[in-house]
Amino acid sequence: LGVPKSELPQWTCIAEHESSYRTNVVGPTNSNGSNDYGIFQINNYYWCQPSNGRFSYNECKLSCDALLTDNISNSVTCARKIKSQQGWTAWSTWKYCSGSLPSIDSCF
């Protein structure tokens, strides 16, 4: 998926706090009428096209439904684009990650 090993703790923390690692989550409606999708809770106003046809900038050029599967390749690709443009603080839950990150040592 192209994620540097050094960034895995950050992505793990975001996934934990955004969706509890669940890939099928559609978040509650935001104040602007948008929703957030998938393991990284990616917003449909800017990043993906919702199935209801509502306007989206669709910067990741994909359907929001593509972010709701157990195959997280679309979610990772889109999330990396978001991070490259806006940094980690694009996720409101980053405040839970910026001081203490989970250890991934046992994964390797």
Short mmCIF file of N, CA and C in Angstrom, two decimals:
data_model
loop_
_atom_site.label_atom_id
_atom_site.label_comp_id
_atom_site.label_asym_id
_atom_site.label_seq_id
_atom_site.Cartn_x
_atom_site.Cartn_y
_atom_site.Cartn_z
N LEU A 1 0.81 -1.21 0.00
CA LEU A 1 0.00 0.00 0.00
C LEU A 1 0.84 1.26 0.00
N GLY A 2 2.15 1.10 0.12
CA GLY A 2 3.03 2.24 0.01
C GLY A 2 3.18 3.10 1.24
N VAL A 3 2.69 2.63 2.37
CA VAL A 3 2.79 3.41 3.60
C VAL A 3 4.14 3.14 4.25
N PRO A 4 4.92 4.17 4.52
CA PRO A 4 6.20 3.95 5.21
C PRO A 4 5.97 3.34 6.59
N LYS A 5 6.80 2.37 6.95
CA LYS A 5 6.67 1.73 8.26
C LYS A 5 6.70 2.75 9.39
N SER A 6 7.45 3.81 9.21
CA SER A 6 7.56 4.84 10.26
C SER A 6 6.24 5.57 10.50
N GLU A 7 5.30 5.50 9.53
CA GLU A 7 4.00 6.17 9.69
C GLU A 7 2.91 5.24 10.20
N LEU A 8 3.18 3.94 10.29
CA LEU A 8 2.14 3.00 10.70
C LEU A 8 1.54 3.31 12.07
N PRO A 9 2.32 3.73 13.08
CA PRO A 9 1.69 4.07 14.35
C PRO A 9 0.69 5.23 14.22
N GLN A 10 1.00 6.22 13.40
CA GLN A 10 0.08 7.35 13.21
C GLN A 10 -1.22 6.88 12.54
N TRP A 11 -1.09 6.10 11.48
CA TRP A 11 -2.29 5.61 10.79
C TRP A 11 -3.11 4.70 11.70
N THR A 12 -2.43 3.87 12.48
CA THR A 12 -3.13 2.99 13.42
C THR A 12 -3.91 3.80 14.43
N CYS A 13 -3.31 4.85 14.95
CA CYS A 13 -3.97 5.70 15.93
C CYS A 13 -5.19 6.39 15.32
N ILE A 14 -5.05 6.90 14.11
CA ILE A 14 -6.19 7.55 13.45
C ILE A 14 -7.32 6.55 13.24
N ALA A 15 -7.00 5.36 12.74
CA ALA A 15 -8.03 4.34 12.52
C ALA A 15 -8.72 3.95 13.83
N GLU A 16 -7.94 3.86 14.90
CA GLU A 16 -8.52 3.52 16.21
C GLU A 16 -9.52 4.58 16.65
N HIS A 17 -9.14 5.83 16.57
CA HIS A 17 -9.98 6.89 17.10
C HIS A 17 -11.09 7.34 16.15
N GLU A 18 -10.90 7.17 14.86
CA GLU A 18 -11.94 7.57 13.90
C GLU A 18 -13.05 6.53 13.79
N SER A 19 -12.68 5.24 13.75
CA SER A 19 -13.67 4.21 13.43
C SER A 19 -13.60 2.96 14.31
N SER A 20 -12.72 2.96 15.30
CA SER A 20 -12.46 1.74 16.08
C SER A 20 -12.07 0.59 15.16
N TYR A 21 -11.31 0.91 14.12
CA TYR A 21 -10.81 -0.04 13.12
C TYR A 21 -11.90 -0.66 12.26
N ARG A 22 -13.10 -0.12 12.28
CA ARG A 22 -14.19 -0.67 11.48
C ARG A 22 -14.19 -0.02 10.09
N THR A 23 -14.27 -0.84 9.07
CA THR A 23 -14.21 -0.33 7.70
C THR A 23 -15.58 0.10 7.17
N ASN A 24 -16.65 -0.36 7.77
CA ASN A 24 -17.99 -0.13 7.22
C ASN A 24 -18.73 1.04 7.86
N VAL A 25 -18.04 1.90 8.58
CA VAL A 25 -18.68 2.97 9.33
C VAL A 25 -18.95 4.19 8.45
N VAL A 26 -20.20 4.66 8.49
CA VAL A 26 -20.54 5.98 7.95
C VAL A 26 -20.87 6.83 9.16
N GLY A 27 -20.12 7.90 9.34
CA GLY A 27 -20.30 8.74 10.52
C GLY A 27 -21.59 9.54 10.47
N PRO A 28 -21.99 10.09 11.60
CA PRO A 28 -23.19 10.93 11.64
C PRO A 28 -23.02 12.16 10.75
N THR A 29 -24.12 12.73 10.35
CA THR A 29 -24.09 13.90 9.48
C THR A 29 -23.40 15.07 10.17
N ASN A 30 -22.45 15.68 9.46
CA ASN A 30 -21.72 16.84 9.96
C ASN A 30 -22.57 18.10 9.81
N SER A 31 -22.11 19.19 10.39
CA SER A 31 -22.88 20.44 10.38
C SER A 31 -23.12 20.97 8.96
N ASN A 32 -22.27 20.62 8.01
CA ASN A 32 -22.46 21.08 6.63
C ASN A 32 -23.24 20.09 5.77
N GLY A 33 -23.78 19.04 6.40
CA GLY A 33 -24.57 18.04 5.69
C GLY A 33 -23.76 16.89 5.11
N SER A 34 -22.45 16.92 5.27
CA SER A 34 -21.60 15.86 4.75
C SER A 34 -21.51 14.71 5.74
N ASN A 35 -20.93 13.60 5.27
CA ASN A 35 -20.68 12.44 6.13
C ASN A 35 -19.24 11.97 5.94
N ASP A 36 -18.77 11.17 6.88
CA ASP A 36 -17.42 10.62 6.84
C ASP A 36 -17.51 9.11 6.70
N TYR A 37 -16.58 8.53 5.93
CA TYR A 37 -16.69 7.14 5.51
C TYR A 37 -15.46 6.31 5.83
N GLY A 38 -15.70 5.08 6.29
CA GLY A 38 -14.67 4.07 6.37
C GLY A 38 -13.74 4.17 7.56
N ILE A 39 -12.69 3.39 7.49
CA ILE A 39 -11.75 3.22 8.59
C ILE A 39 -11.08 4.54 9.00
N PHE A 40 -10.87 5.45 8.03
CA PHE A 40 -10.25 6.74 8.33
C PHE A 40 -11.27 7.89 8.34
N GLN A 41 -12.56 7.56 8.21
CA GLN A 41 -13.64 8.56 8.23
C GLN A 41 -13.34 9.72 7.28
N ILE A 42 -13.30 9.39 6.01
CA ILE A 42 -12.99 10.33 4.93
C ILE A 42 -14.26 11.05 4.51
N ASN A 43 -14.18 12.36 4.43
CA ASN A 43 -15.34 13.22 4.21
C ASN A 43 -15.80 13.22 2.76
N ASN A 44 -17.14 13.13 2.58
CA ASN A 44 -17.68 13.07 1.23
C ASN A 44 -17.87 14.42 0.56
N TYR A 45 -17.69 15.51 1.25
CA TYR A 45 -17.81 16.81 0.59
C TYR A 45 -16.55 17.10 -0.23
N TYR A 46 -15.42 16.66 0.28
CA TYR A 46 -14.15 16.96 -0.39
C TYR A 46 -13.54 15.78 -1.12
N TRP A 47 -13.66 14.58 -0.59
CA TRP A 47 -12.76 13.50 -1.01
C TRP A 47 -13.38 12.36 -1.79
N CYS A 48 -14.66 12.06 -1.60
CA CYS A 48 -15.29 10.94 -2.31
C CYS A 48 -16.70 11.31 -2.74
N GLN A 49 -17.23 10.58 -3.72
CA GLN A 49 -18.56 10.86 -4.26
C GLN A 49 -19.60 10.01 -3.55
N PRO A 50 -20.54 10.65 -2.83
CA PRO A 50 -21.59 9.88 -2.16
C PRO A 50 -22.57 9.28 -3.17
N SER A 51 -23.17 8.15 -2.81
CA SER A 51 -24.08 7.47 -3.72
C SER A 51 -25.38 8.23 -3.94
N ASN A 52 -25.69 9.20 -3.07
CA ASN A 52 -26.94 9.95 -3.23
C ASN A 52 -26.82 11.07 -4.28
N GLY A 53 -25.66 11.19 -4.91
CA GLY A 53 -25.49 12.18 -5.96
C GLY A 53 -25.21 13.59 -5.47
N ARG A 54 -25.14 13.77 -4.18
CA ARG A 54 -24.86 15.08 -3.61
C ARG A 54 -23.51 15.61 -4.13
N PHE A 55 -23.39 16.93 -4.25
CA PHE A 55 -22.16 17.52 -4.75
C PHE A 55 -20.96 17.10 -3.90
N SER A 56 -19.86 16.83 -4.57
CA SER A 56 -18.59 16.54 -3.91
C SER A 56 -17.46 17.01 -4.81
N TYR A 57 -16.41 17.53 -4.21
CA TYR A 57 -15.21 17.82 -4.99
C TYR A 57 -14.53 16.54 -5.45
N ASN A 58 -14.76 15.43 -4.73
CA ASN A 58 -14.29 14.10 -5.08
C ASN A 58 -12.81 14.09 -5.46
N GLU A 59 -12.00 14.67 -4.60
CA GLU A 59 -10.56 14.79 -4.87
C GLU A 59 -9.86 13.44 -5.00
N CYS A 60 -10.41 12.40 -4.39
CA CYS A 60 -9.80 11.07 -4.51
C CYS A 60 -10.35 10.29 -5.70
N LYS A 61 -11.31 10.86 -6.39
CA LYS A 61 -11.86 10.26 -7.62
C LYS A 61 -12.38 8.85 -7.39
N LEU A 62 -13.21 8.70 -6.35
CA LEU A 62 -13.82 7.40 -6.10
C LEU A 62 -15.15 7.55 -5.39
N SER A 63 -15.93 6.50 -5.44
CA SER A 63 -17.19 6.43 -4.73
C SER A 63 -16.92 6.28 -3.24
N CYS A 64 -17.73 6.92 -2.42
CA CYS A 64 -17.58 6.75 -0.97
C CYS A 64 -17.79 5.29 -0.56
N ASP A 65 -18.63 4.57 -1.31
CA ASP A 65 -18.86 3.16 -1.00
C ASP A 65 -17.57 2.34 -1.10
N ALA A 66 -16.63 2.79 -1.93
CA ALA A 66 -15.34 2.09 -2.07
C ALA A 66 -14.50 2.20 -0.81
N LEU A 67 -14.88 3.10 0.10
CA LEU A 67 -14.16 3.27 1.36
C LEU A 67 -14.75 2.41 2.48
N LEU A 68 -15.79 1.65 2.17
CA LEU A 68 -16.50 0.90 3.20
C LEU A 68 -16.24 -0.61 3.16
N THR A 69 -15.20 -1.03 2.47
CA THR A 69 -14.91 -2.45 2.34
C THR A 69 -13.72 -2.85 3.22
N ASP A 70 -13.59 -4.15 3.44
CA ASP A 70 -12.46 -4.64 4.23
C ASP A 70 -11.14 -4.52 3.48
N ASN A 71 -11.20 -4.39 2.17
CA ASN A 71 -9.99 -4.10 1.39
C ASN A 71 -9.75 -2.59 1.52
N ILE A 72 -8.77 -2.22 2.32
CA ILE A 72 -8.58 -0.80 2.65
C ILE A 72 -7.67 -0.06 1.68
N SER A 73 -7.35 -0.65 0.53
CA SER A 73 -6.42 0.01 -0.39
C SER A 73 -6.95 1.36 -0.85
N ASN A 74 -8.24 1.48 -1.19
CA ASN A 74 -8.79 2.78 -1.59
C ASN A 74 -8.74 3.78 -0.44
N SER A 75 -9.06 3.31 0.76
CA SER A 75 -9.03 4.18 1.93
C SER A 75 -7.63 4.69 2.21
N VAL A 76 -6.65 3.81 2.11
CA VAL A 76 -5.26 4.20 2.37
C VAL A 76 -4.78 5.19 1.31
N THR A 77 -5.06 4.90 0.05
CA THR A 77 -4.63 5.80 -1.02
C THR A 77 -5.23 7.19 -0.84
N CYS A 78 -6.52 7.25 -0.54
CA CYS A 78 -7.18 8.54 -0.35
C CYS A 78 -6.66 9.23 0.90
N ALA A 79 -6.51 8.49 1.99
CA ALA A 79 -6.01 9.09 3.24
C ALA A 79 -4.60 9.64 3.06
N ARG A 80 -3.78 8.96 2.30
CA ARG A 80 -2.42 9.46 2.05
C ARG A 80 -2.46 10.76 1.25
N LYS A 81 -3.43 10.87 0.33
CA LYS A 81 -3.58 12.12 -0.43
C LYS A 81 -3.99 13.25 0.52
N ILE A 82 -4.94 12.96 1.40
CA ILE A 82 -5.38 13.96 2.38
C ILE A 82 -4.20 14.41 3.23
N LYS A 83 -3.44 13.44 3.73
CA LYS A 83 -2.29 13.76 4.58
C LYS A 83 -1.26 14.59 3.83
N SER A 84 -1.04 14.29 2.56
CA SER A 84 -0.04 15.04 1.79
C SER A 84 -0.48 16.48 1.56
N GLN A 85 -1.78 16.72 1.50
CA GLN A 85 -2.29 18.07 1.26
C GLN A 85 -2.53 18.86 2.55
N GLN A 86 -2.95 18.16 3.62
CA GLN A 86 -3.39 18.86 4.83
C GLN A 86 -2.63 18.47 6.09
N GLY A 87 -1.83 17.42 6.02
CA GLY A 87 -1.12 16.96 7.21
C GLY A 87 -2.01 16.12 8.12
N TRP A 88 -1.43 15.66 9.21
CA TRP A 88 -2.15 14.80 10.16
C TRP A 88 -3.34 15.51 10.77
N THR A 89 -3.27 16.82 10.91
CA THR A 89 -4.36 17.54 11.59
C THR A 89 -5.63 17.61 10.75
N ALA A 90 -5.62 17.05 9.54
CA ALA A 90 -6.87 16.93 8.77
C ALA A 90 -7.88 16.08 9.54
N TRP A 91 -7.39 15.20 10.41
CA TRP A 91 -8.27 14.36 11.23
C TRP A 91 -8.44 15.02 12.60
N SER A 92 -9.68 15.26 12.96
CA SER A 92 -9.95 15.91 14.25
C SER A 92 -9.47 15.06 15.41
N THR A 93 -9.36 13.77 15.22
CA THR A 93 -8.90 12.88 16.29
C THR A 93 -7.38 12.89 16.44
N TRP A 94 -6.68 13.61 15.59
CA TRP A 94 -5.21 13.65 15.68
C TRP A 94 -4.76 14.11 17.06
N LYS A 95 -5.56 14.90 17.73
CA LYS A 95 -5.20 15.38 19.07
C LYS A 95 -4.96 14.21 20.03
N TYR A 96 -5.58 13.07 19.77
CA TYR A 96 -5.37 11.89 20.61
C TYR A 96 -4.10 11.14 20.22
N CYS A 97 -3.54 11.48 19.08
CA CYS A 97 -2.39 10.74 18.54
C CYS A 97 -1.09 11.52 18.61
N SER A 98 -1.16 12.82 18.71
CA SER A 98 0.04 13.63 18.58
C SER A 98 1.00 13.48 19.76
N GLY A 99 0.52 12.99 20.89
CA GLY A 99 1.39 12.84 22.04
C GLY A 99 1.81 11.42 22.30
N SER A 100 0.92 10.48 22.06
CA SER A 100 1.17 9.08 22.38
C SER A 100 0.66 8.20 21.26
N LEU A 101 1.55 7.40 20.69
CA LEU A 101 1.18 6.54 19.58
C LEU A 101 1.23 5.08 20.00
N PRO A 102 0.37 4.24 19.40
CA PRO A 102 0.41 2.82 19.73
C PRO A 102 1.69 2.18 19.22
N SER A 103 2.16 1.17 19.92
CA SER A 103 3.33 0.42 19.48
C SER A 103 2.89 -0.60 18.44
N ILE A 104 3.64 -0.70 17.37
CA ILE A 104 3.35 -1.72 16.36
C ILE A 104 4.46 -2.77 16.32
N ASP A 105 5.35 -2.72 17.29
CA ASP A 105 6.51 -3.62 17.30
C ASP A 105 6.12 -5.09 17.23
N SER A 106 5.03 -5.47 17.89
CA SER A 106 4.63 -6.88 17.90
C SER A 106 4.06 -7.33 16.56
N CYS A 107 3.83 -6.40 15.66
CA CYS A 107 3.28 -6.73 14.34
C CYS A 107 4.35 -7.21 13.37
N PHE A 108 5.62 -7.00 13.73
CA PHE A 108 6.71 -7.32 12.80
C PHE A 108 7.72 -8.25 13.41
#
